[in-house]
């Protein structure tokens, strides 16, 4: 008899957990994948097995709100797939990194087409990781008028 109330309680709590679950959106998938790529890229640079390979890779700081991300991903893929050392082609972490970048490119280009909102157009920020604020003409005009 005591097992029935416990089972009902577990069943009731599991419905509560399922109610808060939501399917991943295109935006959340892109954010998660870009974070995963950055973590893998960091591991590639720090690992003794892939340090030589990482020297050839361009620096990349992913920001899915930057309109230059597609060009950066395309350039990164070109370099990663044409590394001069054959040793790097077989490294599991390098293969994983290329697959993740290819998947992110495909998701942004095909699945999330016109769903993402690009806030900045600072291509240099994807190379340096530092985004400098740039004023638009309207904002600059307001700054000049108040001075």
Short mmCIF file of N, CA and C in Angstrom, two decimals:
data_model
loop_
_atom_site.label_atom_id
_atom_site.label_comp_id
_atom_site.label_asym_id
_atom_site.label_seq_id
_atom_site.Cartn_x
_atom_site.Cartn_y
_atom_site.Cartn_z
N UNK A 1 0.81 -1.20 0.00
CA UNK A 1 0.00 0.00 0.00
C UNK A 1 0.85 1.27 0.00
N UNK A 2 1.99 1.24 0.66
CA UNK A 2 2.83 2.44 0.75
C UNK A 2 3.51 2.73 -0.59
N UNK A 3 3.69 1.74 -1.40
CA UNK A 3 4.37 1.94 -2.67
C UNK A 3 3.53 2.76 -3.64
N UNK A 4 2.23 2.65 -3.57
CA UNK A 4 1.35 3.38 -4.48
C UNK A 4 1.47 4.90 -4.31
N UNK A 5 1.43 5.46 -3.09
CA UNK A 5 1.59 6.92 -2.97
C UNK A 5 2.98 7.40 -3.43
N UNK A 6 4.00 6.59 -3.20
CA UNK A 6 5.35 6.98 -3.62
C UNK A 6 5.41 7.00 -5.14
N UNK A 7 4.83 6.01 -5.78
CA UNK A 7 4.82 5.96 -7.24
C UNK A 7 4.03 7.14 -7.82
N UNK A 8 2.91 7.47 -7.19
CA UNK A 8 2.12 8.61 -7.66
C UNK A 8 2.89 9.92 -7.51
N UNK A 9 3.62 10.04 -6.42
CA UNK A 9 4.42 11.25 -6.19
C UNK A 9 5.53 11.36 -7.24
N UNK A 10 6.19 10.27 -7.54
CA UNK A 10 7.24 10.28 -8.56
C UNK A 10 6.65 10.61 -9.92
N UNK A 11 5.53 10.02 -10.23
CA UNK A 11 4.86 10.30 -11.50
C UNK A 11 4.47 11.77 -11.61
N UNK A 12 3.94 12.33 -10.54
CA UNK A 12 3.53 13.72 -10.51
C UNK A 12 4.74 14.65 -10.70
N UNK A 13 5.85 14.36 -10.02
CA UNK A 13 7.05 15.19 -10.14
C UNK A 13 7.67 15.09 -11.54
N UNK A 14 7.59 13.92 -12.16
CA UNK A 14 8.16 13.77 -13.50
C UNK A 14 7.37 14.60 -14.51
N UNK A 15 6.07 14.74 -14.33
CA UNK A 15 5.29 15.60 -15.22
C UNK A 15 5.69 17.06 -15.05
N UNK A 16 6.04 17.43 -13.83
CA UNK A 16 6.49 18.80 -13.59
C UNK A 16 7.81 19.10 -14.29
N UNK A 17 8.71 18.14 -14.31
CA UNK A 17 9.99 18.32 -14.99
C UNK A 17 9.76 18.39 -16.49
N UNK A 18 8.92 17.53 -17.03
CA UNK A 18 8.65 17.54 -18.46
C UNK A 18 7.95 18.81 -18.92
N UNK A 19 7.21 19.44 -18.04
CA UNK A 19 6.50 20.66 -18.41
C UNK A 19 7.46 21.82 -18.67
N UNK A 20 8.62 21.79 -18.01
CA UNK A 20 9.60 22.87 -18.17
C UNK A 20 10.57 22.61 -19.32
N UNK A 21 10.52 21.46 -19.93
CA UNK A 21 11.40 21.15 -21.05
C UNK A 21 10.82 21.76 -22.33
N UNK A 22 11.70 22.29 -23.12
CA UNK A 22 11.28 22.85 -24.41
C UNK A 22 12.26 22.38 -25.47
N UNK A 23 11.80 22.18 -26.66
CA UNK A 23 12.73 21.76 -27.71
C UNK A 23 13.71 22.88 -28.01
N UNK A 24 14.92 22.55 -28.37
CA UNK A 24 15.90 23.60 -28.66
C UNK A 24 15.50 24.39 -29.89
N UNK A 25 15.66 25.68 -29.79
CA UNK A 25 15.37 26.53 -30.94
C UNK A 25 16.63 26.63 -31.79
N UNK A 26 16.48 27.21 -32.94
CA UNK A 26 17.61 27.39 -33.83
C UNK A 26 18.67 28.27 -33.16
N UNK A 27 18.20 29.31 -32.51
CA UNK A 27 19.11 30.25 -31.84
C UNK A 27 19.87 29.57 -30.70
N UNK A 28 19.17 28.78 -29.88
CA UNK A 28 19.84 28.11 -28.78
C UNK A 28 20.83 27.07 -29.27
N UNK A 29 20.52 26.41 -30.38
CA UNK A 29 21.44 25.43 -30.96
C UNK A 29 22.69 26.12 -31.48
N UNK A 30 22.55 27.27 -32.12
CA UNK A 30 23.70 28.01 -32.63
C UNK A 30 24.57 28.50 -31.47
N UNK A 31 23.95 29.01 -30.42
CA UNK A 31 24.73 29.47 -29.26
C UNK A 31 25.49 28.32 -28.61
N UNK A 32 24.81 27.19 -28.42
CA UNK A 32 25.46 26.04 -27.80
C UNK A 32 26.59 25.49 -28.64
N UNK A 33 26.39 25.43 -29.94
CA UNK A 33 27.41 24.91 -30.84
C UNK A 33 28.61 25.84 -30.92
N UNK A 34 28.38 27.14 -30.92
CA UNK A 34 29.51 28.08 -30.95
C UNK A 34 30.32 28.01 -29.66
N UNK A 35 29.65 27.82 -28.54
CA UNK A 35 30.37 27.66 -27.27
C UNK A 35 31.18 26.37 -27.29
N UNK A 36 30.61 25.32 -27.81
CA UNK A 36 31.30 24.03 -27.91
C UNK A 36 32.52 24.13 -28.81
N UNK A 37 32.41 24.85 -29.92
CA UNK A 37 33.54 25.04 -30.83
C UNK A 37 34.66 25.82 -30.15
N UNK A 38 34.30 26.86 -29.42
CA UNK A 38 35.33 27.64 -28.73
C UNK A 38 36.05 26.82 -27.67
N UNK A 39 35.33 25.97 -26.96
CA UNK A 39 35.96 25.10 -25.96
C UNK A 39 36.87 24.08 -26.64
N UNK A 40 36.45 23.51 -27.74
CA UNK A 40 37.27 22.54 -28.47
C UNK A 40 38.51 23.22 -29.05
N UNK A 41 38.34 24.41 -29.57
CA UNK A 41 39.47 25.15 -30.11
C UNK A 41 40.49 25.46 -29.03
N UNK A 42 40.01 25.78 -27.84
CA UNK A 42 40.91 26.02 -26.71
C UNK A 42 41.67 24.75 -26.35
N UNK A 43 40.99 23.61 -26.37
CA UNK A 43 41.65 22.33 -26.09
C UNK A 43 42.68 21.99 -27.16
N UNK A 44 42.39 22.32 -28.41
CA UNK A 44 43.33 22.06 -29.51
C UNK A 44 44.60 22.87 -29.30
N UNK A 45 44.47 24.12 -28.85
CA UNK A 45 45.64 24.96 -28.62
C UNK A 45 46.44 24.51 -27.40
N UNK A 46 45.79 23.93 -26.41
CA UNK A 46 46.47 23.55 -25.18
C UNK A 46 47.02 22.12 -25.19
N UNK A 47 46.48 21.25 -26.01
CA UNK A 47 46.89 19.85 -26.03
C UNK A 47 48.26 19.70 -26.70
N UNK A 48 49.09 18.84 -26.13
CA UNK A 48 50.41 18.62 -26.71
C UNK A 48 50.33 17.86 -28.04
N UNK A 49 49.26 17.11 -28.24
CA UNK A 49 49.11 16.34 -29.48
C UNK A 49 48.69 17.21 -30.66
N UNK A 50 48.05 18.32 -30.40
CA UNK A 50 47.53 19.14 -31.50
C UNK A 50 48.10 20.55 -31.52
N UNK A 51 49.13 20.82 -30.74
CA UNK A 51 49.71 22.17 -30.71
C UNK A 51 50.27 22.56 -32.07
N UNK A 52 50.95 21.61 -32.73
CA UNK A 52 51.51 21.91 -34.05
C UNK A 52 50.41 22.25 -35.05
N UNK A 53 49.30 21.55 -34.97
CA UNK A 53 48.19 21.80 -35.89
C UNK A 53 47.55 23.15 -35.62
N UNK A 54 47.47 23.54 -34.36
CA UNK A 54 46.82 24.79 -33.98
C UNK A 54 47.58 26.01 -34.47
N UNK A 55 48.86 25.86 -34.74
CA UNK A 55 49.65 26.99 -35.23
C UNK A 55 49.16 27.47 -36.59
N UNK A 56 48.60 26.56 -37.38
CA UNK A 56 48.15 26.92 -38.72
C UNK A 56 46.73 27.48 -38.74
N UNK A 57 45.97 27.22 -37.67
CA UNK A 57 44.58 27.67 -37.62
C UNK A 57 44.50 29.17 -37.36
N UNK A 58 43.60 29.85 -38.02
CA UNK A 58 43.43 31.28 -37.73
C UNK A 58 42.75 31.48 -36.38
N UNK A 59 43.02 32.60 -35.76
CA UNK A 59 42.36 32.91 -34.49
C UNK A 59 40.89 33.16 -34.77
N UNK A 60 40.07 32.68 -33.84
CA UNK A 60 38.63 32.82 -34.05
C UNK A 60 37.94 32.98 -32.71
N UNK A 61 37.15 34.03 -32.59
CA UNK A 61 36.30 34.27 -31.43
C UNK A 61 34.88 34.41 -31.95
N UNK A 62 34.08 33.38 -31.75
CA UNK A 62 32.75 33.33 -32.35
C UNK A 62 31.77 34.23 -31.63
N UNK A 63 31.05 34.99 -32.40
CA UNK A 63 29.95 35.81 -31.93
C UNK A 63 28.83 35.66 -32.95
N UNK A 64 27.78 34.97 -32.58
CA UNK A 64 26.71 34.68 -33.54
C UNK A 64 25.90 35.92 -33.89
N UNK A 65 26.13 37.03 -33.20
CA UNK A 65 25.43 38.27 -33.50
C UNK A 65 26.22 39.16 -34.46
N UNK A 66 27.37 38.69 -34.90
CA UNK A 66 28.21 39.44 -35.81
C UNK A 66 27.92 38.98 -37.24
N UNK A 67 27.68 39.90 -38.13
CA UNK A 67 27.32 39.55 -39.50
C UNK A 67 28.47 38.95 -40.28
N UNK A 68 29.68 39.03 -39.79
CA UNK A 68 30.85 38.48 -40.48
C UNK A 68 31.10 37.01 -40.13
N UNK A 69 30.24 36.40 -39.35
CA UNK A 69 30.49 35.05 -38.87
C UNK A 69 30.54 34.02 -40.00
N UNK A 70 29.72 34.19 -41.02
CA UNK A 70 29.70 33.22 -42.12
C UNK A 70 31.03 33.22 -42.88
N UNK A 71 31.56 34.38 -43.16
CA UNK A 71 32.85 34.47 -43.86
C UNK A 71 33.96 33.90 -42.99
N UNK A 72 33.91 34.15 -41.70
CA UNK A 72 34.94 33.65 -40.78
C UNK A 72 34.89 32.13 -40.70
N UNK A 73 33.69 31.56 -40.60
CA UNK A 73 33.55 30.10 -40.55
C UNK A 73 34.02 29.47 -41.86
N UNK A 74 33.70 30.08 -42.97
CA UNK A 74 34.11 29.57 -44.28
C UNK A 74 35.63 29.58 -44.41
N UNK A 75 36.28 30.67 -43.99
CA UNK A 75 37.74 30.76 -44.03
C UNK A 75 38.38 29.75 -43.09
N UNK A 76 37.82 29.61 -41.91
CA UNK A 76 38.36 28.66 -40.93
C UNK A 76 38.27 27.24 -41.47
N UNK A 77 37.14 26.89 -42.07
CA UNK A 77 36.97 25.55 -42.63
C UNK A 77 37.98 25.29 -43.75
N UNK A 78 38.22 26.27 -44.58
CA UNK A 78 39.18 26.10 -45.67
C UNK A 78 40.56 25.79 -45.11
N UNK A 79 40.99 26.54 -44.11
CA UNK A 79 42.31 26.32 -43.53
C UNK A 79 42.36 24.98 -42.80
N UNK A 80 41.32 24.66 -42.04
CA UNK A 80 41.30 23.41 -41.27
C UNK A 80 41.29 22.17 -42.17
N UNK A 81 40.64 22.27 -43.32
CA UNK A 81 40.59 21.12 -44.22
C UNK A 81 41.83 21.00 -45.10
N UNK A 82 42.64 22.03 -45.17
CA UNK A 82 43.84 22.02 -46.00
C UNK A 82 45.10 22.26 -45.17
N UNK A 83 45.18 21.67 -44.02
CA UNK A 83 46.36 21.83 -43.17
C UNK A 83 47.57 21.20 -43.86
N UNK A 84 48.74 21.83 -43.76
CA UNK A 84 49.91 21.31 -44.46
C UNK A 84 50.47 20.01 -43.87
N UNK A 85 50.20 19.73 -42.62
CA UNK A 85 50.71 18.51 -41.99
C UNK A 85 49.67 17.40 -42.08
N UNK A 86 50.03 16.29 -42.69
CA UNK A 86 49.12 15.16 -42.79
C UNK A 86 48.79 14.58 -41.41
N UNK A 87 49.72 14.75 -40.50
CA UNK A 87 49.52 14.30 -39.13
C UNK A 87 48.26 14.91 -38.53
N UNK A 88 47.99 16.15 -38.88
CA UNK A 88 46.84 16.87 -38.32
C UNK A 88 45.52 16.39 -38.89
N UNK A 89 45.54 15.84 -40.08
CA UNK A 89 44.30 15.39 -40.70
C UNK A 89 43.67 14.24 -39.95
N UNK A 90 44.50 13.44 -39.25
CA UNK A 90 44.02 12.22 -38.59
C UNK A 90 43.72 12.41 -37.10
N UNK A 91 44.06 13.54 -36.55
CA UNK A 91 43.83 13.77 -35.13
C UNK A 91 42.34 13.82 -34.84
N UNK A 92 41.87 13.01 -33.88
CA UNK A 92 40.42 12.98 -33.58
C UNK A 92 39.86 14.34 -33.17
N UNK A 93 40.62 15.10 -32.40
CA UNK A 93 40.11 16.40 -31.96
C UNK A 93 40.00 17.38 -33.12
N UNK A 94 40.91 17.27 -34.08
CA UNK A 94 40.84 18.13 -35.25
C UNK A 94 39.65 17.74 -36.14
N UNK A 95 39.42 16.46 -36.26
CA UNK A 95 38.27 15.98 -37.03
C UNK A 95 36.97 16.44 -36.38
N UNK A 96 36.92 16.34 -35.05
CA UNK A 96 35.74 16.78 -34.30
C UNK A 96 35.51 18.28 -34.47
N UNK A 97 36.59 19.05 -34.41
CA UNK A 97 36.48 20.50 -34.57
C UNK A 97 35.94 20.86 -35.96
N UNK A 98 36.47 20.21 -36.98
CA UNK A 98 36.00 20.49 -38.35
C UNK A 98 34.52 20.13 -38.50
N UNK A 99 34.11 19.02 -37.92
CA UNK A 99 32.70 18.61 -38.00
C UNK A 99 31.79 19.63 -37.31
N UNK A 100 32.20 20.11 -36.14
CA UNK A 100 31.40 21.08 -35.41
C UNK A 100 31.29 22.40 -36.18
N UNK A 101 32.40 22.86 -36.75
CA UNK A 101 32.38 24.12 -37.51
C UNK A 101 31.51 23.95 -38.75
N UNK A 102 31.63 22.81 -39.43
CA UNK A 102 30.81 22.54 -40.61
C UNK A 102 29.33 22.52 -40.23
N UNK A 103 29.02 21.90 -39.07
CA UNK A 103 27.63 21.84 -38.61
C UNK A 103 27.10 23.23 -38.28
N UNK A 104 27.90 24.05 -37.62
CA UNK A 104 27.47 25.42 -37.30
C UNK A 104 27.24 26.21 -38.57
N UNK A 105 28.13 26.09 -39.54
CA UNK A 105 27.97 26.79 -40.81
C UNK A 105 26.67 26.37 -41.49
N UNK A 106 26.41 25.07 -41.51
CA UNK A 106 25.20 24.56 -42.16
C UNK A 106 23.94 25.03 -41.44
N UNK A 107 23.97 25.03 -40.12
CA UNK A 107 22.79 25.46 -39.36
C UNK A 107 22.49 26.94 -39.61
N UNK A 108 23.52 27.76 -39.58
CA UNK A 108 23.31 29.19 -39.80
C UNK A 108 22.87 29.45 -41.23
N UNK A 109 23.49 28.76 -42.17
CA UNK A 109 23.23 29.02 -43.59
C UNK A 109 21.90 28.44 -44.07
N UNK A 110 21.54 27.26 -43.59
CA UNK A 110 20.34 26.60 -44.11
C UNK A 110 19.16 26.63 -43.15
N UNK A 111 19.40 26.19 -41.93
CA UNK A 111 18.29 26.02 -40.98
C UNK A 111 17.84 27.36 -40.41
N UNK A 112 18.76 28.17 -39.98
CA UNK A 112 18.43 29.44 -39.33
C UNK A 112 18.45 30.61 -40.32
N UNK A 113 18.33 30.33 -41.57
CA UNK A 113 18.39 31.39 -42.57
C UNK A 113 17.34 32.46 -42.26
N UNK A 114 17.79 33.67 -42.03
CA UNK A 114 16.98 34.85 -41.70
C UNK A 114 16.34 34.81 -40.31
N UNK A 115 16.71 33.85 -39.49
CA UNK A 115 16.19 33.81 -38.13
C UNK A 115 17.12 34.54 -37.16
N UNK A 116 18.41 34.54 -37.45
CA UNK A 116 19.37 35.20 -36.57
C UNK A 116 19.39 36.70 -36.85
N UNK A 117 19.56 37.45 -35.78
CA UNK A 117 19.64 38.91 -35.90
C UNK A 117 21.08 39.32 -35.66
N UNK A 118 21.67 39.97 -36.65
CA UNK A 118 23.05 40.42 -36.52
C UNK A 118 23.05 41.83 -35.95
N UNK A 119 23.69 41.98 -34.83
CA UNK A 119 23.71 43.27 -34.13
C UNK A 119 24.92 44.09 -34.57
N UNK A 120 26.04 43.43 -34.82
CA UNK A 120 27.26 44.15 -35.17
C UNK A 120 27.77 43.71 -36.54
N UNK A 121 28.64 44.53 -37.07
CA UNK A 121 29.35 44.21 -38.31
C UNK A 121 30.81 44.56 -38.09
N UNK A 122 31.42 43.89 -37.14
CA UNK A 122 32.80 44.15 -36.76
C UNK A 122 33.61 42.89 -37.04
N UNK A 123 34.12 42.77 -38.25
CA UNK A 123 34.84 41.56 -38.66
C UNK A 123 36.14 41.39 -37.87
N UNK A 124 36.71 42.48 -37.46
CA UNK A 124 37.95 42.42 -36.69
C UNK A 124 37.73 41.78 -35.31
N UNK A 125 36.54 41.93 -34.77
CA UNK A 125 36.23 41.36 -33.46
C UNK A 125 36.27 39.84 -33.48
N UNK A 126 35.97 39.23 -34.61
CA UNK A 126 36.04 37.76 -34.70
C UNK A 126 37.47 37.27 -34.72
N UNK A 127 38.42 38.14 -35.05
CA UNK A 127 39.84 37.78 -35.03
C UNK A 127 40.49 38.09 -33.70
N UNK A 128 40.11 39.20 -33.09
CA UNK A 128 40.77 39.64 -31.87
C UNK A 128 40.01 39.29 -30.60
N UNK A 129 38.72 39.13 -30.70
CA UNK A 129 37.91 38.87 -29.52
C UNK A 129 37.48 40.14 -28.81
N UNK A 130 37.90 41.28 -29.33
CA UNK A 130 37.56 42.57 -28.72
C UNK A 130 36.68 43.35 -29.68
N UNK A 131 35.51 43.68 -29.25
CA UNK A 131 34.59 44.43 -30.08
C UNK A 131 34.58 45.88 -29.62
N UNK A 132 35.04 46.77 -30.49
CA UNK A 132 35.06 48.19 -30.14
C UNK A 132 33.72 48.80 -30.51
N UNK A 133 33.17 49.63 -29.64
CA UNK A 133 31.87 50.24 -29.97
C UNK A 133 32.03 51.22 -31.12
N UNK A 134 31.13 51.14 -32.03
CA UNK A 134 31.14 52.05 -33.18
C UNK A 134 29.81 52.79 -33.18
N UNK A 135 29.89 54.08 -33.31
CA UNK A 135 28.69 54.90 -33.29
C UNK A 135 28.12 55.02 -34.71
N UNK A 136 26.84 54.96 -34.79
CA UNK A 136 26.21 55.18 -36.09
C UNK A 136 26.10 56.67 -36.32
N UNK A 137 25.71 57.06 -37.52
CA UNK A 137 25.64 58.48 -37.84
C UNK A 137 24.65 59.22 -36.95
N UNK A 138 23.52 58.60 -36.64
CA UNK A 138 22.52 59.26 -35.80
C UNK A 138 23.07 59.51 -34.41
N UNK A 139 23.72 58.51 -33.85
CA UNK A 139 24.27 58.64 -32.51
C UNK A 139 25.39 59.66 -32.49
N UNK A 140 26.21 59.66 -33.53
CA UNK A 140 27.31 60.62 -33.61
C UNK A 140 26.77 62.04 -33.74
N UNK A 141 25.70 62.20 -34.50
CA UNK A 141 25.11 63.51 -34.67
C UNK A 141 24.55 64.01 -33.33
N UNK A 142 23.94 63.14 -32.56
CA UNK A 142 23.43 63.53 -31.24
C UNK A 142 24.57 63.92 -30.32
N UNK A 143 25.70 63.23 -30.39
CA UNK A 143 26.85 63.57 -29.56
C UNK A 143 27.43 64.93 -29.94
N UNK A 144 27.44 65.22 -31.22
CA UNK A 144 27.97 66.50 -31.68
C UNK A 144 27.04 67.63 -31.28
N UNK A 145 25.73 67.44 -31.38
CA UNK A 145 24.77 68.49 -31.04
C UNK A 145 24.78 68.80 -29.55
N UNK A 146 25.00 67.83 -28.69
CA UNK A 146 24.98 68.08 -27.26
C UNK A 146 26.28 68.68 -26.76
N UNK A 147 27.35 68.59 -27.54
CA UNK A 147 28.65 69.12 -27.09
C UNK A 147 28.73 70.61 -27.15
#
